Amino acid sequence: MYPERIFHNGDVFTADAAAGRAQAIAVAGGKFVAVGGDLDVKGLAGPGTELVDLRGRMLLPGIVDVHNHHLRGGQSDLYELKLLPTMSLDAVIEAVRARCAATNPGEWVFGGIWGSHLVEAIGRAGALAALDAVSAAHPVMLRDDSQHNRWVNSCALKLIGITADTPNPPDGEILRDAGTGAATGLLLERASGLAEQAVERSIPDLAARNKASCRRAVEILNGFGVTAFQDATTVLPFLEALAALDRAGELNGWCVTSLPGQRTLSGADLVGDALIARRETYRTRHVRPDFIKLFMDGVPTTRTAAMLTPYRATRLQGCCFCGDPLISIPALVRWIAKAEQYGMRVKVHCTGDAAVRDTLDAVDVVRSFNGPDDGAGPVHQIAHAGFVDPADIPRFRALNVAADLSPIIWYPGPIQQAIRAAMPDERADCYWPLRDLHEAGALLAAGSDWPVVANPDPWLGIEGMITRRNPKGGYDGALWPEQALDLETVLRIYTINAARAMGLSALTGSIEAGKSADFIVVDRDLFATAPERLSQSKVLSTWFEGRCVHEAS
């Protein structure tokens, strides 16, 4: 069998430690069949083989995004009001006014994202009055840049059924006016699910919208060079959309899903054992329901991350508040043990160092009674892993736990400003110890957390990991520059490492004979590009299983 295509005269970064760099690849039957020098690989050509001259351009494995909310991202692109986290409160209000003017009365206006720096202002009654003034005929729901909190207007509060007497849901808070007790419209953590459920009830054909959103999301991901991704919180409707798309032959990427073990921020009804029991119904060639998603804490911007040291003092929380974990260590031990019994893994959301320590402790317990891990067992993930106590850094490798990183979130910008407002500077700035984790041998994998960020552009994260600066500019200084990494390490973090963390490394993540022909061609030699210009890199073409699924115009 001759190769269908041979790509030659290129600079091939294989992400395969044994092979290093190459000049050419051959593809047949959706897989790489040869990788090497031009003469050797071109010698495999047959009468029907297409020869593609790369003209010296760089070819590398498809990007693997270890953490996104792809369907939400597609939905945002197709249907939602778009805000920027840098907008002022007045600018957000004006955007809502314009969207309401173009929307039929009574229809929901929803979207995001507003910046964490607005939390304090939005929590006041005056902000609700300003929102109501421009949206009286429409229920409104706006997500913040952590996706953990929602801002709604009075019309939405009425539709949701929130009054001054409505109790807070477990692990959530309906923010109230200190004087009157009336809801201010700010819903924190699990209270956000009340608003999300109300929006979903208003959509006539939710299944069709979900499938369209899923399709659009994968198109966007392919455009940035992504050929495999892990959806970080996959509720049943999302799982149904993914499986339907793949069975129709329309899913151009590998997708590992993370089935929520707890109530989610979206307010999904089916979670935990009942959802996990149905997972095999939706397993397809490209959809792998192999993870359970758990939340150990919230986010530092609203002081809901579980920390080892206190936040800045406030009138309500005093001087010694550190946040609280959402799951006890014994309960987490039971979840991890159950996952391993099912042949699954866990992805645990941890934004605070106390949450990270508790999760490592729980994994340690499971490892102790399931036998020592030899590196071939289940690789569990700690999602975000931004604040990590130095004593816990070596434990990632020792316990075979991957650090799921979110580089596009943390470099200097609105979220980091909000964290500095909540935490002492010296603690807030010791954020994302990437070099320390790497040098300790931890498995590092990178994700976008889209649509927490506006788009899943990996090149922003690649540059940020190397420069520790905001690639878009506008914010002075670098965040803990001693933790910078080199380009080759970062490219592995975005390819083979992420595939390994997701359980896909036998299929994809590197350019090796026998693996899926998932690769991209970029417009520059990344290793000859100044670090501060890496974010300008463009993907010329994206190939999934040997098919071109994106080509730059």
XYZ file of C-alpha atoms in Angstrom:
553
model
C 0.000 0.000 0.000
C 1.514 3.278 -1.096
C 1.129 6.454 0.961
C -1.750 8.713 -0.019
C 0.306 11.838 0.691
C 3.915 12.638 1.429
C 4.789 16.013 2.969
C 8.437 16.785 2.279
C 11.027 19.566 2.336
C 9.813 20.636 5.764
C 10.985 21.171 9.308
C 9.093 18.534 11.283
C 8.930 18.851 15.074
C 7.787 15.358 16.021
C 7.420 15.742 19.836
C 8.847 12.210 19.854
C 11.895 12.186 22.115
C 13.414 9.251 20.221
C 12.986 10.702 16.723
C 13.682 14.400 17.294
C 13.313 16.457 14.113
C 12.559 15.212 10.596
C 12.078 16.549 7.058
C 9.174 14.511 5.756
C 6.152 12.412 6.704
C 4.022 9.906 4.818
C 0.307 9.393 5.494
C -1.986 6.482 4.597
C -5.294 5.289 5.996
C -5.492 8.227 8.381
C -2.164 7.383 10.052
C 1.496 8.290 9.819
C 3.273 5.468 8.014
C 6.747 6.993 7.829
C 8.687 9.861 9.413
C 12.237 10.774 8.457
C 14.493 12.376 5.860
C 13.321 13.529 2.447
C 15.054 10.834 0.412
C 13.865 7.945 2.550
C 10.253 9.073 2.821
C 9.868 10.211 -0.788
C 11.202 6.836 -1.851
C 7.959 5.290 -0.552
C 5.829 7.171 -3.092
C 3.688 5.208 -5.532
C 1.840 6.174 -8.716
C -1.107 7.650 -6.784
C 0.822 9.386 -4.012
C 0.345 13.143 -3.723
C 3.598 14.966 -2.978
C 3.180 18.111 -0.887
C 6.166 20.454 -0.852
C 6.267 22.237 2.525
C 8.856 24.702 1.154
C 10.756 24.649 4.411
C 7.750 25.371 6.604
C 7.365 23.917 10.071
C 5.061 20.959 10.631
C 4.224 19.737 14.117
C 1.657 17.569 15.921
C -1.854 18.871 16.289
C -2.386 20.881 19.455
C -3.985 18.990 22.337
C -6.143 21.215 24.603
C -6.442 19.491 27.990
C -9.142 21.793 29.369
C -11.941 23.602 27.587
C -15.714 23.894 27.610
C -16.035 23.514 23.890
C -19.807 23.508 23.509
C -20.123 26.641 25.621
C -17.494 28.216 23.384
C -19.388 27.327 20.228
C -22.629 28.534 21.766
C -20.981 31.825 22.684
C -19.756 32.315 19.119
C -23.122 31.560 17.532
C -25.741 32.927 19.886
C -24.477 35.083 22.742
C -23.744 38.685 23.630
C -19.965 39.120 23.619
C -18.273 41.214 26.289
C -14.591 41.748 27.038
C -13.240 41.238 30.585
C -11.456 44.584 30.294
C -14.743 46.510 29.902
C -15.908 49.006 32.504
C -19.279 48.567 34.165
C -20.690 51.406 32.054
C -19.454 49.687 28.872
C -21.097 46.410 29.912
C -24.388 48.234 30.556
C -24.170 49.918 27.149
C -23.529 46.572 25.404
C -26.618 45.128 27.086
C -28.647 48.172 25.995
C -27.629 47.677 22.361
C -28.350 43.934 22.414
C -31.770 44.433 24.019
C -32.680 46.978 21.356
C -32.079 44.318 18.675
C -33.874 41.491 20.553
C -37.588 40.707 20.679
C -39.220 41.714 23.997
C -39.339 38.850 26.481
C -36.381 36.984 24.986
C -33.316 36.269 27.093
C -30.136 38.244 26.564
C -27.218 36.187 27.810
C -23.477 35.885 27.336
C -20.272 37.318 28.749
C -17.644 37.719 29.909
C -17.349 40.537 32.421
C -14.124 40.974 34.370
C -13.569 39.878 37.956
C -12.545 43.430 38.817
C -16.252 44.359 38.606
C -17.408 41.952 41.337
C -17.579 44.562 44.082
C -19.416 47.119 41.929
C -21.880 44.547 40.556
C -22.696 43.382 44.073
C -24.274 46.732 44.914
C -27.969 47.490 44.449
C -27.208 50.494 42.222
C -25.686 48.224 39.595
C -28.880 46.170 39.406
C -30.904 49.352 38.920
C -28.614 50.414 36.074
C -28.944 46.997 34.408
C -32.731 47.038 34.801
C -32.946 50.491 33.252
C -31.628 49.224 29.909
C -33.250 45.766 29.917
C -36.667 45.938 31.557
C -38.375 43.927 28.789
C -35.723 41.183 28.755
C -34.323 38.697 31.265
C -30.523 39.079 31.280
C -27.767 36.704 32.416
C -24.062 37.553 32.091
C -21.161 35.238 32.982
C -17.921 36.436 34.581
C -14.359 35.666 33.472
C -14.071 32.701 35.823
C -17.392 31.266 34.569
C -18.179 30.585 38.229
C -20.484 33.579 38.780
C -23.460 35.177 37.032
C -25.034 38.628 37.006
C -28.772 38.774 36.285
C -31.355 41.540 36.165
C -34.635 41.801 38.090
C -36.639 40.262 35.246
C -34.369 37.209 35.367
C -34.572 37.015 39.168
C -38.356 36.866 38.856
C -38.266 34.132 36.195
C -35.764 32.116 38.228
C -37.971 32.496 41.292
C -35.442 34.251 43.535
C -36.915 36.451 46.262
C -35.611 37.894 49.519
C -36.660 34.624 51.179
C -34.957 32.219 48.749
C -32.277 30.214 50.600
C -28.772 29.886 49.207
C -28.229 26.618 47.313
C -25.528 24.267 48.645
C -22.037 25.611 47.819
C -23.494 28.783 46.306
C -24.620 32.240 47.335
C -27.326 34.662 46.236
C -25.714 37.984 47.079
C -28.098 40.265 48.989
C -28.279 43.910 49.950
C -27.020 44.288 53.521
C -29.867 46.683 54.413
C -32.924 45.210 52.706
C -31.950 41.565 52.168
C -33.058 41.834 48.523
C -31.036 39.958 45.894
C -28.582 42.241 44.089
C -28.472 40.077 40.961
C -25.014 38.595 41.643
C -25.066 34.795 41.870
C -21.906 33.099 43.129
C -20.688 29.552 42.416
C -23.491 26.933 42.428
C -26.170 29.636 42.578
C -25.163 30.301 38.949
C -26.877 27.058 37.997
C -30.270 28.574 38.827
C -29.782 31.131 36.061
C -28.322 28.662 33.560
C -31.306 26.340 34.006
C -33.722 29.200 33.401
C -31.951 30.130 30.148
C -31.945 26.519 28.930
C -35.686 26.186 29.612
C -36.280 29.096 27.222
C -34.541 27.444 24.225
C -37.101 25.655 21.980
C -34.832 22.935 20.502
C -31.911 22.640 22.867
C -30.553 19.438 21.277
C -30.294 21.066 17.836
C -28.628 24.141 19.306
C -26.160 21.982 21.239
C -25.200 20.041 18.129
C -24.716 23.258 16.145
C -22.664 24.720 18.994
C -20.515 21.581 19.184
C -19.889 21.620 15.422
C -18.954 25.293 15.475
C -16.667 24.805 18.480
C -14.658 22.104 16.742
C -14.351 24.302 13.628
C -12.902 27.065 15.806
C -10.547 24.654 17.574
C -9.336 23.248 14.241
C -8.657 26.808 13.088
C -6.164 27.228 15.933
C -4.555 23.859 15.209
C -6.335 21.813 17.886
C -6.993 18.184 16.939
C -7.725 16.727 20.397
C -9.300 18.238 23.484
C -10.744 17.424 26.881
C -14.117 18.905 27.653
C -13.774 19.835 31.316
C -17.392 19.475 32.466
C -19.486 17.294 30.181
C -23.133 17.152 31.198
C -25.507 14.739 29.470
C -26.784 17.125 26.727
C -23.173 17.888 25.766
C -22.332 14.184 25.660
C -25.368 13.565 23.454
C -24.301 16.334 21.046
C -20.739 15.006 20.779
C -21.855 11.439 20.105
C -24.444 12.568 17.538
C -21.850 14.650 15.724
C -19.331 11.806 15.633
C -21.870 9.229 14.477
C -22.711 11.591 11.628
C -19.014 11.694 10.672
C -18.716 15.380 11.589
C -16.421 15.382 14.644
C -12.956 16.420 13.473
C -11.057 15.812 16.676
C -10.525 13.440 19.580
C -12.643 14.422 22.577
C -12.118 13.122 26.102
C -15.051 14.032 28.328
C -15.226 14.780 32.062
C -18.521 13.664 33.621
C -19.428 15.761 36.678
C -19.631 13.906 39.958
C -21.303 16.847 41.712
C -23.895 19.463 40.896
C -22.368 21.752 38.310
C -22.295 25.484 37.746
C -24.738 24.886 34.887
C -27.273 23.345 37.264
C -27.430 20.018 35.393
C -29.869 17.504 36.878
C -28.059 14.280 35.969
C -24.655 14.039 37.686
C -22.631 11.505 39.635
C -23.307 7.778 39.508
C -26.446 8.107 37.374
C -24.526 9.941 34.622
C -21.435 7.750 34.875
C -23.605 4.629 34.478
C -24.713 5.887 31.035
C -21.284 6.766 29.704
C -20.795 3.777 27.400
C -23.996 4.670 25.523
C -22.160 7.708 24.165
C -18.707 6.252 23.578
C -17.730 6.504 19.902
C -14.490 6.289 17.975
C -13.567 9.855 18.831
C -15.589 10.486 22.022
C -13.955 9.027 25.131
C -16.015 9.428 28.355
C -13.055 8.494 30.536
C -12.897 11.134 33.301
C -14.974 12.166 36.302
C -14.947 15.920 37.067
C -14.899 17.123 40.672
C -14.662 20.584 42.245
C -12.561 20.991 45.388
C -13.067 24.757 45.555
C -14.128 27.879 43.676
C -11.909 30.731 42.459
C -9.603 33.194 44.267
C -11.200 36.280 42.720
C -14.339 35.784 44.849
C -12.411 34.274 47.800
C -13.931 30.842 47.185
C -10.617 29.090 46.455
C -9.382 27.032 49.429
C -6.042 28.529 50.511
C -3.442 27.614 53.132
C -2.957 31.293 54.067
C -5.621 33.977 54.573
C -7.093 36.368 52.060
C -6.948 40.104 52.688
C -9.152 41.037 55.606
C -12.726 42.163 54.930
C -15.532 43.368 57.206
C -17.603 40.264 56.531
C -14.891 37.598 56.529
C -12.447 39.038 59.034
C -8.672 38.686 59.001
C -8.184 34.921 58.878
C -10.484 33.645 56.134
C -8.869 31.043 53.846
C -11.873 29.750 51.914
C -13.394 26.308 52.339
C -13.047 23.052 50.401
C -16.187 21.736 48.703
C -15.363 18.052 49.249
C -13.922 16.335 52.322
C -10.799 14.231 51.883
C -12.656 10.981 52.746
C -15.327 11.779 50.146
C -12.657 12.559 47.551
C -10.861 9.297 48.362
C -14.102 7.430 47.659
C -14.517 9.238 44.317
C -10.964 8.495 43.168
C -11.241 4.857 44.222
C -14.563 4.565 42.390
C -13.068 6.107 39.245
C -10.212 3.611 39.248
C -12.665 0.762 39.795
C -14.583 1.945 36.698
C -11.374 2.243 34.681
C -11.734 6.025 34.708
C -9.651 8.956 35.941
C -10.490 12.151 37.808
C -10.023 15.800 36.845
C -10.238 17.823 40.066
C -10.713 21.605 39.941
C -8.278 23.145 42.437
C -7.421 26.848 42.313
C -6.166 27.169 45.895
C -3.086 25.534 47.425
C -5.163 23.960 50.219
C -7.391 22.316 47.604
C -4.299 21.054 45.777
C -2.878 19.571 48.992
C -6.169 17.904 49.928
C -6.409 16.350 46.459
C -2.839 15.055 46.549
C -3.532 13.636 50.016
C -6.604 11.833 48.679
C -4.680 10.396 45.713
C -1.950 9.295 48.142
C -4.506 7.346 50.172
C -5.869 5.593 47.068
C -2.365 4.779 45.843
C -1.584 3.278 49.258
C -4.374 0.699 49.095
C -4.369 0.125 45.317
C -0.652 -0.583 45.345
C 2.319 1.629 44.372
C 2.022 3.238 40.966
C 4.660 2.308 38.401
C 3.812 5.094 35.965
C 1.474 2.898 33.941
C -1.576 3.370 36.140
C -4.289 6.017 35.898
C -2.949 9.556 35.594
C -5.343 11.779 37.514
C -5.402 15.534 36.856
C -5.416 18.589 39.092
C -7.079 21.281 37.011
C -5.564 24.771 37.172
C -2.872 24.006 39.799
C -2.027 27.715 39.952
C -1.277 28.070 43.647
C 0.838 25.154 44.865
C 2.752 25.050 48.143
C 6.461 24.285 47.502
C 6.237 21.176 49.684
C 3.582 19.727 47.382
C 5.399 20.232 44.074
C 7.398 16.932 44.172
C 4.222 15.022 45.000
C 2.795 15.465 41.477
C 5.436 13.135 40.026
C 5.520 10.826 43.044
C 1.754 10.267 42.817
C 1.514 10.291 39.000
C -0.765 13.349 38.973
C -0.802 15.687 35.968
C -0.976 19.467 36.340
C -3.676 20.807 33.997
C -2.494 24.372 33.342
C -4.416 27.387 32.056
C -1.723 29.760 30.792
C -4.038 32.115 28.904
C -5.841 32.934 32.163
C -3.001 33.743 34.479
C -0.576 36.089 32.781
C -0.868 39.761 33.850
C -4.416 40.924 33.117
C -7.842 41.478 34.694
C -7.972 38.161 36.571
C -4.530 38.633 38.077
C -5.500 42.172 39.108
C -8.599 40.802 40.845
C -6.530 38.136 42.612
C -4.156 40.814 43.888
C -7.152 42.677 45.285
C -8.235 39.555 47.180
C -4.853 38.264 48.363
C -1.644 39.762 49.771
C 0.689 40.735 46.921
C 3.487 38.403 47.952
C 1.115 35.417 47.780
C -0.826 36.545 44.720
C 2.368 36.894 42.690
C 3.636 33.372 43.502
C 1.267 32.018 40.897
C 1.787 29.151 38.453
C 5.160 27.614 39.495
C 5.701 26.029 36.091
C 9.481 25.697 36.125
C 9.445 24.240 39.637
C 6.837 21.656 38.596
C 8.717 20.828 35.390
C 12.071 20.438 37.134
C 10.407 18.188 39.728
C 9.331 15.869 36.914
C 5.604 16.614 37.005
C 3.560 15.881 33.895
C 2.437 19.319 32.676
C -0.416 19.711 30.186
C -1.957 22.936 28.886
C -5.532 23.943 28.190
C -7.385 27.081 27.203
C -10.409 26.923 29.553
C -12.334 28.502 26.663
C -14.766 30.347 26.877
C -13.347 31.641 30.162
C -10.949 33.194 27.643
C -12.345 34.763 24.486
C -10.924 32.124 22.155
C -8.888 28.910 22.497
C -5.786 30.326 20.805
C -2.878 28.164 22.067
C -0.271 30.541 20.685
C -1.155 33.095 23.366
C -0.513 30.463 26.018
C 2.691 29.258 24.379
C 4.129 32.770 24.376
C 2.899 33.498 27.904
C 4.573 30.388 29.332
C 7.888 31.554 27.894
C 7.720 35.306 28.560
C 5.412 35.296 31.628
C 3.941 38.475 30.140
C 0.594 39.307 28.553
C 1.057 38.786 24.787
C -1.642 41.365 24.065
C 0.193 44.047 26.043
C -1.512 46.640 28.199
C -0.234 45.287 31.512
C 3.186 46.107 32.903
C 5.695 43.552 34.077
C 6.035 39.796 34.103
C 4.380 37.420 36.544
C 7.054 35.525 38.492
C 9.476 35.458 35.525
C 11.742 32.915 37.222
C 9.094 30.298 36.369
C 9.445 30.732 32.575
C 9.899 27.663 30.375
C 11.685 27.106 27.042
C 9.875 26.650 23.710
C 10.574 22.938 23.202
C 9.236 22.123 26.673
C 6.135 24.226 26.056
C 5.424 22.587 22.682
C 5.549 19.179 24.377
C 3.192 20.485 27.065
C 0.737 21.410 24.299
C 1.077 18.114 22.408
C 2.367 14.789 23.722
C 2.148 15.737 27.417
C -1.496 16.736 27.122
C -2.270 13.578 25.149
C -0.605 11.514 27.882
C -2.585 13.309 30.596
C -5.816 12.534 28.699
C -4.982 8.886 28.024
C -4.563 9.426 24.265
C -0.787 9.205 23.865
C -0.967 5.851 22.066
C -3.191 7.488 19.434
C -2.025 11.063 19.014
C 0.126 13.879 20.403
C 3.332 13.143 18.490
C 4.366 12.387 14.920
C 5.207 8.690 14.950
C 4.481 5.871 12.522
C 1.259 4.136 13.518
C -0.333 7.135 15.216
C -3.267 9.145 13.913
C -2.120 11.630 11.258
C -3.034 14.703 13.308
C -0.730 17.603 12.479
C -0.504 21.272 11.593
C 1.582 23.439 9.293
C 2.468 26.887 10.644
C 3.619 30.075 8.980
C 7.007 30.403 10.663
C 9.963 28.628 12.211
C 8.893 28.794 15.833
C 12.453 28.258 17.064
C 13.716 31.233 15.036
C 10.885 33.498 16.230
C 11.412 36.008 19.034
C 9.485 34.774 22.112
C 7.395 37.952 22.256
C 6.149 37.263 18.712
C 5.131 33.622 19.102
C 1.511 34.622 19.706
C 1.423 35.977 16.143
C 1.912 32.467 14.724
C -0.771 31.357 12.271
C -1.889 27.855 11.419
C -1.839 27.454 7.648
C -3.524 24.046 7.681
C -4.815 21.527 10.208
C -4.990 17.805 9.429
C -6.997 15.248 11.389
C -6.646 11.562 10.561
C -4.916 12.578 7.355
C -7.749 14.886 6.217
C -7.421 18.642 5.917
C -9.992 20.087 8.326
C -8.797 23.697 8.227
C -6.980 25.761 5.643
C -6.141 29.427 6.121
C -7.736 31.714 3.578
